[in-house]
PDB file of C-alpha atoms in Angstrom:
ATOM      1  CA  UNK A   1     138.232  64.727 116.517  1.00 92.00           C
ATOM      2  CA  UNK A   2     135.831  65.472 118.952  1.00 98.00           C
ATOM      3  CA  UNK A   3     132.010  66.141 117.758  1.00 98.00           C
ATOM      4  CA  UNK A   4     129.673  66.341 120.518  1.00 98.00           C
ATOM      5  CA  UNK A   5     126.495  64.212 120.776  1.00 98.00           C
ATOM      6  CA  UNK A   6     124.233  67.387 120.415  1.00 98.00           C
ATOM      7  CA  UNK A   7     125.457  69.035 117.581  1.00 98.00           C
ATOM      8  CA  UNK A   8     124.985  68.621 114.096  1.00 98.00           C
ATOM      9  CA  UNK A   9     127.836  68.448 111.230  1.00 98.00           C
ATOM     10  CA  UNK A  10     126.520  67.668 107.929  1.00 98.00           C
ATOM     11  CA  UNK A  11     128.528  64.775 106.495  1.00 98.00           C
ATOM     12  CA  UNK A  12     129.885  65.952 104.069  1.00 98.00           C
ATOM     13  CA  UNK A  13     131.865  68.214 105.680  1.00 98.00           C
ATOM     14  CA  UNK A  14     135.447  68.581 105.942  1.00 98.00           C
ATOM     15  CA  UNK A  15     136.620  68.117 109.785  1.00 98.00           C
ATOM     16  CA  UNK A  16     140.719  68.528 110.117  1.00 98.00           C
ATOM     17  CA  UNK A  17     142.419  66.165 113.159  1.00 98.00           C
ATOM     18  CA  UNK A  18     141.836  67.328 116.121  1.00 98.00           C
ATOM     19  CA  UNK A  19     138.560  69.712 115.526  1.00 98.00           C
ATOM     20  CA  UNK A  20     136.427  70.325 118.786  1.00 98.00           C
ATOM     21  CA  UNK A  21     132.620  70.830 117.276  1.00 98.00           C
ATOM     22  CA  UNK A  22     131.000  71.615 120.971  1.00 98.00           C
ATOM     23  CA  UNK A  23     127.144  71.670 122.176  1.00 98.00           C
ATOM     24  CA  UNK A  24     124.630  72.443 119.888  1.00 98.00           C
ATOM     25  CA  UNK A  25     127.037  73.580 117.037  1.00 99.00           C
ATOM     26  CA  UNK A  26     125.661  73.635 113.284  1.00 98.00           C
ATOM     27  CA  UNK A  27     127.948  72.538 110.631  1.00 98.00           C
ATOM     28  CA  UNK A  28     126.875  73.009 106.758  1.00 98.00           C
ATOM     29  CA  UNK A  29     127.615  70.754 103.868  1.00 98.00           C
ATOM     30  CA  UNK A  30     130.045  72.469 102.074  1.00 98.00           C
ATOM     31  CA  UNK A  31     132.628  73.784 105.371  1.00 98.00           C
ATOM     32  CA  UNK A  32     135.984  72.800 105.712  1.00 98.00           C
ATOM     33  CA  UNK A  33     137.784  73.799 109.228  1.00 99.00           C
ATOM     34  CA  UNK A  34     141.487  73.255 109.868  1.00 98.00           C
ATOM     35  CA  UNK A  35     143.407  70.957 112.215  1.00 98.00           C
ATOM     36  CA  UNK A  36     143.087  71.772 116.317  1.00 98.00           C
ATOM     37  CA  UNK A  37     140.158  74.737 115.573  1.00 99.00           C
ATOM     38  CA  UNK A  38     137.331  74.686 118.226  1.00 99.00           C
ATOM     39  CA  UNK A  39     134.046  76.069 118.577  1.00 99.00           C
ATOM     40  CA  UNK A  40     132.639  76.028 121.278  1.00 98.00           C
ATOM     41  CA  UNK A  41     129.364  75.591 120.694  1.00 98.00           C
ATOM     42  CA  UNK A  42     126.101  76.816 119.623  1.00 98.00           C
ATOM     43  CA  UNK A  43     127.878  77.393 116.955  1.00 99.00           C
ATOM     44  CA  UNK A  44     126.610  78.240 113.457  1.00 99.00           C
ATOM     45  CA  UNK A  45     128.598  77.899 109.915  1.00 99.00           C
ATOM     46  CA  UNK A  46     127.085  77.549 107.173  1.00 98.00           C
ATOM     47  CA  UNK A  47     127.531  78.112 103.301  1.00 98.00           C
ATOM     48  CA  UNK A  48     130.611  77.611 101.287  1.00 98.00           C
ATOM     49  CA  UNK A  49     133.378  78.381 104.433  1.00 98.00           C
ATOM     50  CA  UNK A  50     136.658  77.649 105.734  1.00 98.00           C
ATOM     51  CA  UNK A  51     138.378  78.146 108.301  1.00 99.00           C
ATOM     52  CA  UNK A  52     141.871  77.597 109.289  1.00 98.00           C
ATOM     53  CA  UNK A  53     143.584  75.782 111.463  1.00 98.00           C
ATOM     54  CA  UNK A  54     143.885  76.325 115.482  1.00 98.00           C
ATOM     55  CA  UNK A  55     141.626  78.911 115.571  1.00 99.00           C
ATOM     56  CA  UNK A  56     138.554  79.185 118.831  1.00 99.00           C
ATOM     57  CA  UNK A  57     134.872  80.225 117.869  1.00 99.00           C
ATOM     58  CA  UNK A  58     132.887  81.267 120.665  1.00 99.00           C
ATOM     59  CA  UNK A  59     129.033  81.153 121.950  1.00 98.00           C
ATOM     60  CA  UNK A  60     127.029  81.735 119.375  1.00 98.00           C
ATOM     61  CA  UNK A  61     129.146  83.371 116.093  1.00 99.00           C
ATOM     62  CA  UNK A  62     127.933  82.937 113.097  1.00 98.00           C
ATOM     63  CA  UNK A  63     129.649  82.325 110.243  1.00 99.00           C
ATOM     64  CA  UNK A  64     129.361  82.430 106.473  1.00 98.00           C
ATOM     65  CA  UNK A  65     125.960  82.412 106.855  1.00 98.00           C
ATOM     66  CA  UNK A  66     124.120  84.998 103.589  1.00 98.00           C
ATOM     67  CA  UNK A  67     124.871  88.472 102.341  1.00 98.00           C
ATOM     68  CA  UNK A  68     122.493  90.957 104.050  1.00 98.00           C
ATOM     69  CA  UNK A  69     121.992  92.423 100.411  1.00 97.00           C
ATOM     70  CA  UNK A  70     118.780  92.552  98.888  1.00 96.00           C
ATOM     71  CA  UNK A  71     120.030  90.609  94.818  1.00 95.00           C
ATOM     72  CA  UNK A  72     122.234  87.599  96.671  1.00 97.00           C
ATOM     73  CA  UNK A  73     120.332  84.723  95.337  1.00 96.00           C
ATOM     74  CA  UNK A  74     121.936  82.311  97.226  1.00 97.00           C
ATOM     75  CA  UNK A  75     125.041  81.827  94.631  1.00 98.00           C
ATOM     76  CA  UNK A  76     128.168  79.848  95.877  1.00 98.00           C
ATOM     77  CA  UNK A  77     129.782  82.632  97.386  1.00 98.00           C
ATOM     78  CA  UNK A  78     132.599  82.410 100.051  1.00 98.00           C
ATOM     79  CA  UNK A  79     134.379  83.124 103.089  1.00 99.00           C
ATOM     80  CA  UNK A  80     137.679  82.421 103.669  1.00 99.00           C
ATOM     81  CA  UNK A  81     139.488  82.759 107.191  1.00 99.00           C
ATOM     82  CA  UNK A  82     143.290  81.668 107.989  1.00 98.00           C
ATOM     83  CA  UNK A  83     144.902  80.218 111.240  1.00 99.00           C
ATOM     84  CA  UNK A  84     144.763  81.284 114.197  1.00 99.00           C
ATOM     85  CA  UNK A  85     141.990  83.460 115.135  1.00 99.00           C
ATOM     86  CA  UNK A  86     139.622  84.112 118.137  1.00 99.00           C
ATOM     87  CA  UNK A  87     135.781  85.348 117.184  1.00 99.00           C
ATOM     88  CA  UNK A  88     134.327  86.115 120.838  1.00 99.00           C
ATOM     89  CA  UNK A  89     130.435  85.946 121.408  1.00 98.00           C
ATOM     90  CA  UNK A  90     127.439  86.477 118.379  1.00 98.00           C
ATOM     91  CA  UNK A  91     130.677  87.172 115.801  1.00 99.00           C
ATOM     92  CA  UNK A  92     128.574  87.476 112.343  1.00 99.00           C
ATOM     93  CA  UNK A  93     131.222  87.000 109.620  1.00 99.00           C
ATOM     94  CA  UNK A  94     128.327  87.296 106.085  1.00 98.00           C
ATOM     95  CA  UNK A  95     129.746  85.406 102.958  1.00 98.00           C
ATOM     96  CA  UNK A  96     130.972  87.539  99.896  1.00 98.00           C
ATOM     97  CA  UNK A  97     128.198  88.548  96.724  1.00 98.00           C
ATOM     98  CA  UNK A  98     128.894  87.542  93.238  1.00 98.00           C
ATOM     99  CA  UNK A  99     128.978  91.913  92.476  1.00 96.00           C
ATOM    100  CA  UNK A 100     132.054  92.072  95.278  1.00 97.00           C
ATOM    101  CA  UNK A 101     133.839  89.482  93.574  1.00 97.00           C
ATOM    102  CA  UNK A 102     132.679  86.947  95.328  1.00 98.00           C
ATOM    103  CA  UNK A 103     135.393  85.980  99.015  1.00 98.00           C
ATOM    104  CA  UNK A 104     135.143  87.601 102.189  1.00 99.00           C
ATOM    105  CA  UNK A 105     138.148  86.640 103.868  1.00 98.00           C
ATOM    106  CA  UNK A 106     140.320  86.990 106.724  1.00 98.00           C
ATOM    107  CA  UNK A 107     144.179  86.568 107.373  1.00 98.00           C
ATOM    108  CA  UNK A 108     145.879  84.957 110.738  1.00 99.00           C
ATOM    109  CA  UNK A 109     146.201  86.122 114.210  1.00 99.00           C
ATOM    110  CA  UNK A 110     143.226  88.510 113.952  1.00 99.00           C
ATOM    111  CA  UNK A 111     141.029  88.827 117.794  1.00 99.00           C
ATOM    112  CA  UNK A 112     137.142  89.799 117.176  1.00 99.00           C
ATOM    113  CA  UNK A 113     135.131  90.650 120.086  1.00 99.00           C
ATOM    114  CA  UNK A 114     132.163  90.020 120.997  1.00 98.00           C
ATOM    115  CA  UNK A 115     128.696  91.202 118.225  1.00 98.00           C
ATOM    116  CA  UNK A 116     131.388  92.357 116.105  1.00 98.00           C
ATOM    117  CA  UNK A 117     130.384  91.878 112.301  1.00 98.00           C
ATOM    118  CA  UNK A 118     132.116  90.999 109.443  1.00 98.00           C
ATOM    119  CA  UNK A 119     129.574  91.854 106.341  1.00 98.00           C
ATOM    120  CA  UNK A 120     129.872  90.649 102.934  1.00 98.00           C
ATOM    121  CA  UNK A 121     132.982  91.315 100.087  1.00 98.00           C
ATOM    122  CA  UNK A 122     135.614  92.259 103.309  1.00 99.00           C
ATOM    123  CA  UNK A 123     139.075  91.642 102.543  1.00 98.00           C
ATOM    124  CA  UNK A 124     140.656  91.719 106.186  1.00 99.00           C
ATOM    125  CA  UNK A 125     144.160  90.632 106.613  1.00 98.00           C
ATOM    126  CA  UNK A 126     146.334  89.876 109.904  1.00 99.00           C
ATOM    127  CA  UNK A 127     146.670  90.596 113.705  1.00 98.00           C
ATOM    128  CA  UNK A 128     143.557  93.022 113.770  1.00 99.00           C
ATOM    129  CA  UNK A 129     141.554  93.557 116.529  1.00 98.00           C
ATOM    130  CA  UNK A 130     138.364  94.698 116.791  1.00 99.00           C
ATOM    131  CA  UNK A 131     136.355  95.511 119.768  1.00 98.00           C
ATOM    132  CA  UNK A 132     133.082  95.158 121.095  1.00 98.00           C
ATOM    133  CA  UNK A 133     130.077  95.639 118.728  1.00 98.00           C
ATOM    134  CA  UNK A 134     132.706  97.714 115.727  1.00 98.00           C
ATOM    135  CA  UNK A 135     130.801  97.466 112.461  1.00 98.00           C
ATOM    136  CA  UNK A 136     131.988  96.736 109.263  1.00 98.00           C
ATOM    137  CA  UNK A 137     129.253  97.536 106.339  1.00 98.00           C
ATOM    138  CA  UNK A 138     130.528  95.956 102.441  1.00 98.00           C
ATOM    139  CA  UNK A 139     133.384  95.409 100.364  1.00 98.00           C
ATOM    140  CA  UNK A 140     135.608  96.977 102.990  1.00 98.00           C
ATOM    141  CA  UNK A 141     139.674  96.025 103.307  1.00 98.00           C
ATOM    142  CA  UNK A 142     141.080  96.287 106.743  1.00 99.00           C
ATOM    143  CA  UNK A 143     145.334  96.449 106.913  1.00 98.00           C
ATOM    144  CA  UNK A 144     147.220  94.202 109.040  1.00 98.00           C
ATOM    145  CA  UNK A 145     148.108  95.352 112.028  1.00 98.00           C
ATOM    146  CA  UNK A 146     145.231  97.976 112.463  1.00 98.00           C
ATOM    147  CA  UNK A 147     142.487  98.742 115.982  1.00 98.00           C
ATOM    148  CA  UNK A 148     138.921  99.405 115.009  1.00 98.00           C
ATOM    149  CA  UNK A 149     137.164 100.451 118.536  1.00 98.00           C
ATOM    150  CA  UNK A 150     134.507  99.377 119.961  1.00 98.00           C
ATOM    151  CA  UNK A 151     131.170 100.596 118.614  1.00 98.00           C
ATOM    152  CA  UNK A 152     132.613 101.927 115.444  1.00 98.00           C
ATOM    153  CA  UNK A 153     130.639 101.896 112.277  1.00 98.00           C
ATOM    154  CA  UNK A 154     132.565 101.606 108.459  1.00 98.00           C
ATOM    155  CA  UNK A 155     130.921 103.255 105.833  1.00 98.00           C
ATOM    156  CA  UNK A 156     130.727 100.567 102.130  1.00 98.00           C
ATOM    157  CA  UNK A 157     134.449 100.869 100.537  1.00 98.00           C
ATOM    158  CA  UNK A 158     135.941 102.853 102.688  1.00 98.00           C
ATOM    159  CA  UNK A 159     139.990 101.576 102.902  1.00 98.00           C
ATOM    160  CA  UNK A 160     141.760 100.535 106.871  1.00 98.00           C
ATOM    161  CA  UNK A 161     145.297 101.037 105.731  1.00 98.00           C
ATOM    162  CA  UNK A 162     148.347  99.159 107.973  1.00 98.00           C
ATOM    163  CA  UNK A 163     148.741 100.109 111.653  1.00 98.00           C
ATOM    164  CA  UNK A 164     145.573 102.609 111.704  1.00 98.00           C
ATOM    165  CA  UNK A 165     144.220 103.089 114.966  1.00 98.00           C
ATOM    166  CA  UNK A 166     140.039 103.941 114.785  1.00 98.00           C
ATOM    167  CA  UNK A 167     138.838 104.933 117.830  1.00 98.00           C
ATOM    168  CA  UNK A 168     135.445 103.952 119.590  1.00 98.00           C
ATOM    169  CA  UNK A 169     132.097 104.835 118.443  1.00 98.00           C
ATOM    170  CA  UNK A 170     133.892 106.366 115.306  1.00 98.00           C
ATOM    171  CA  UNK A 171     131.588 107.490 112.342  1.00 98.00           C
ATOM    172  CA  UNK A 172     134.597 106.402 109.082  1.00 98.00           C
ATOM    173  CA  UNK A 173     132.587 107.593 105.344  1.00 98.00           C
ATOM    174  CA  UNK A 174     136.767 108.134 103.909  1.00 98.00           C
ATOM    175  CA  UNK A 175     139.536 106.184 104.503  1.00 98.00           C
ATOM    176  CA  UNK A 176     141.916 106.248 107.664  1.00 98.00           C
ATOM    177  CA  UNK A 177     145.437 106.134 105.713  1.00 98.00           C
ATOM    178  CA  UNK A 178     148.155 102.924 107.717  1.00 98.00           C
ATOM    179  CA  UNK A 179     149.906 104.064 110.410  1.00 98.00           C
ATOM    180  CA  UNK A 180     147.023 107.106 111.740  1.00 98.00           C
ATOM    181  CA  UNK A 181     144.520 108.124 114.370  1.00 98.00           C
ATOM    182  CA  UNK A 182     140.874 108.544 113.282  1.00 98.00           C
ATOM    183  CA  UNK A 183     137.919 109.222 115.515  1.00 98.00           C
ATOM    184  CA  UNK A 184     134.661 111.199 115.352  1.00 97.00           C
ATOM    185  CA  UNK A 185     131.658 111.711 113.620  1.00 95.00           C
ATOM    186  CA  UNK A 186     132.243 112.067 110.480  1.00 94.00           C
ATOM    187  CA  UNK A 187     135.984 110.480 111.602  1.00 98.00           C
ATOM    188  CA  UNK A 188     138.934 112.539 111.074  1.00 98.00           C
ATOM    189  CA  UNK A 189     142.799 112.049 111.621  1.00 98.00           C
ATOM    190  CA  UNK A 190     144.151 112.591 114.728  1.00 97.00           C
ATOM    191  CA  UNK A 191     147.582 112.162 114.103  1.00 97.00           C
ATOM    192  CA  UNK A 192     149.927 109.175 114.135  1.00 98.00           C
ATOM    193  CA  UNK A 193     149.177 105.954 115.171  1.00 98.00           C
ATOM    194  CA  UNK A 194     152.544 106.558 117.337  1.00 97.00           C
ATOM    195  CA  UNK A 195     151.788 103.984 120.722  1.00 97.00           C
ATOM    196  CA  UNK A 196     150.778 101.589 118.580  1.00 98.00           C
ATOM    197  CA  UNK A 197     153.564 101.887 116.363  1.00 98.00           C
ATOM    198  CA  UNK A 198     156.073 102.519 118.858  1.00 98.00           C
ATOM    199  CA  UNK A 199     154.212  99.080 120.165  1.00 98.00           C
ATOM    200  CA  UNK A 200     154.987  97.287 117.320  1.00 98.00           C
ATOM    201  CA  UNK A 201     158.773  97.780 117.319  1.00 98.00           C
ATOM    202  CA  UNK A 202     159.102 100.719 114.841  1.00 98.00           C
ATOM    203  CA  UNK A 203     162.357 102.805 115.755  1.00 98.00           C
ATOM    204  CA  UNK A 204     162.709 107.131 116.600  1.00 98.00           C
ATOM    205  CA  UNK A 205     163.437 107.392 113.135  1.00 97.00           C
ATOM    206  CA  UNK A 206     160.966 105.607 111.292  1.00 98.00           C
ATOM    207  CA  UNK A 207     158.243 107.287 113.679  1.00 98.00           C
ATOM    208  CA  UNK A 208     160.064 110.493 112.682  1.00 97.00           C
ATOM    209  CA  UNK A 209     159.699 110.222 109.065  1.00 98.00           C
ATOM    210  CA  UNK A 210     156.140 109.586 109.228  1.00 98.00           C
ATOM    211  CA  UNK A 211     155.280 112.736 111.489  1.00 97.00           C
ATOM    212  CA  UNK A 212     156.931 115.066 108.866  1.00 98.00           C
ATOM    213  CA  UNK A 213     155.302 113.423 105.909  1.00 98.00           C
ATOM    214  CA  UNK A 214     151.592 113.185 107.684  1.00 98.00           C
ATOM    215  CA  UNK A 215     152.579 117.443 108.480  1.00 97.00           C
ATOM    216  CA  UNK A 216     153.284 117.808 104.648  1.00 97.00           C
ATOM    217  CA  UNK A 217     150.299 115.843 104.167  1.00 98.00           C
ATOM    218  CA  UNK A 218     147.822 117.055 106.792  1.00 97.00           C
ATOM    219  CA  UNK A 219     148.527 120.460 108.200  1.00 95.00           C
ATOM    220  CA  UNK A 220     150.725 121.956 105.812  1.00 95.00           C
ATOM    221  CA  UNK A 221     147.453 123.232 103.527  1.00 94.00           C
ATOM    222  CA  UNK A 222     148.838 122.324 100.307  1.00 96.00           C
ATOM    223  CA  UNK A 223     146.219 120.450  98.087  1.00 96.00           C
ATOM    224  CA  UNK A 224     146.877 116.614  98.573  1.00 94.00           C
ATOM    225  CA  UNK A 225     148.005 116.525  94.996  1.00 95.00           C
ATOM    226  CA  UNK A 226     151.322 119.097  95.232  1.00 97.00           C
ATOM    227  CA  UNK A 227     151.504 117.765  99.097  1.00 98.00           C
ATOM    228  CA  UNK A 228     151.932 114.264  97.784  1.00 97.00           C
ATOM    229  CA  UNK A 229     154.182 115.423  95.463  1.00 97.00           C
ATOM    230  CA  UNK A 230     156.602 116.936  97.669  1.00 98.00           C
ATOM    231  CA  UNK A 231     156.413 113.793  99.838  1.00 98.00           C
ATOM    232  CA  UNK A 232     157.642 111.210  96.957  1.00 97.00           C
ATOM    233  CA  UNK A 233     160.561 113.671  96.221  1.00 97.00           C
ATOM    234  CA  UNK A 234     161.138 114.542 100.548  1.00 97.00           C
ATOM    235  CA  UNK A 235     160.942 110.600 101.396  1.00 97.00           C
ATOM    236  CA  UNK A 236     161.705 108.334  98.155  1.00 95.00           C
ATOM    237  CA  UNK A 237     163.791 106.224  99.640  1.00 96.00           C
ATOM    238  CA  UNK A 238     161.367 105.576 102.884  1.00 97.00           C
ATOM    239  CA  UNK A 239     159.732 102.849 102.569  1.00 98.00           C
ATOM    240  CA  UNK A 240     156.957 103.641 105.509  1.00 98.00           C
ATOM    241  CA  UNK A 241     156.065 107.074 104.054  1.00 98.00           C
ATOM    242  CA  UNK A 242     156.003 105.358 100.460  1.00 98.00           C
ATOM    243  CA  UNK A 243     153.647 102.920 101.695  1.00 98.00           C
ATOM    244  CA  UNK A 244     151.343 105.647 102.909  1.00 98.00           C
ATOM    245  CA  UNK A 245     151.392 107.780  99.582  1.00 98.00           C
ATOM    246  CA  UNK A 246     150.638 104.715  97.427  1.00 98.00           C
ATOM    247  CA  UNK A 247     147.532 104.368  99.581  1.00 98.00           C
ATOM    248  CA  UNK A 248     146.004 108.219  99.082  1.00 98.00           C
ATOM    249  CA  UNK A 249     147.237 107.619  95.390  1.00 97.00           C
ATOM    250  CA  UNK A 250     144.708 104.380  95.203  1.00 97.00           C
ATOM    251  CA  UNK A 251     142.053 105.590  97.533  1.00 97.00           C
ATOM    252  CA  UNK A 252     138.588 106.345  95.505  1.00 96.00           C
ATOM    253  CA  UNK A 253     136.528 107.719  98.293  1.00 96.00           C
ATOM    254  CA  UNK A 254     139.146 109.925  99.188  1.00 97.00           C
ATOM    255  CA  UNK A 255     141.046 109.877 102.710  1.00 97.00           C
ATOM    256  CA  UNK A 256     139.884 111.285 105.996  1.00 98.00           C
ATOM    257  CA  UNK A 257     140.665 114.995 106.949  1.00 95.00           C
ATOM    258  CA  UNK A 258     143.266 116.156 110.072  1.00 96.00           C
ATOM    259  CA  UNK A 259     141.184 117.051 113.127  1.00 94.00           C
ATOM    260  CA  UNK A 260     143.238 119.948 113.519  1.00 76.00           C
ATOM    261  CA  UNK A 261     147.276 120.829 115.301  1.00 65.00           C
ATOM    262  CA  UNK A 262     145.024 122.300 118.259  1.00 51.00           C
ATOM    263  CA  UNK A 263     142.701 119.052 118.510  1.00 61.00           C
ATOM    264  CA  UNK A 264     145.050 116.444 118.090  1.00 59.00           C
ATOM    265  CA  UNK A 265     146.759 116.022 121.363  1.00 60.00           C
ATOM    266  CA  UNK A 266     149.616 113.527 119.332  1.00 54.00           C
ATOM    267  CA  UNK A 267     151.638 111.547 121.222  1.00 55.00           C
TER     268      UNK A 267
END
């Protein structure tokens, strides 16, 4: 374990083997940091925060500070960050609220670029990329392998599905289904995230099934309930499509609408 002489580490903080704490970092009383994690410099980790193994946190990041919530009164809510995450300069991750369940959570192998913000009670999966200055409001859920473009803003309680892609500067007020692309103000769907799916090893057959389901759900002109019923009957043996339908069934804010075939320019 290496702790720079200028760092301030509370004596009750728990630091695992081979942790590196760089110059001018500040680590609070209730913090736990896992093996081989590196805080480069000027990092603040406060509150009831747990950071996993082999993470790298770059200068001026702030993790576990109180939520930006008027009703928060200092309750011992948490931030839990998994393994192998990279948090670049000025990233902020706020701890949760009691009302929201008490937990802000990031999975494993996420890459948060400079100035991105994770608000209270957000639950993020693994292998997520958030580009510079992407911003999450409170209570947001993001699935595995999602990509959030730079300067995007996501509304409270919105869900972003697995393998979805949100374009830069998007304003997202409704759920973005898995496997799709969304962009604009207010964000609309622009077909499947086909390039991303191919990069993640999806076969041509799997992508064809998802494209056909997307056509029925978002371009057929059917009411969503009717389209979902048709898709369930036609694709009941296709796991990807059933995951897409389950996401729509669980939506409370409703899903983003399609931009229309002529605008989508789908790959």
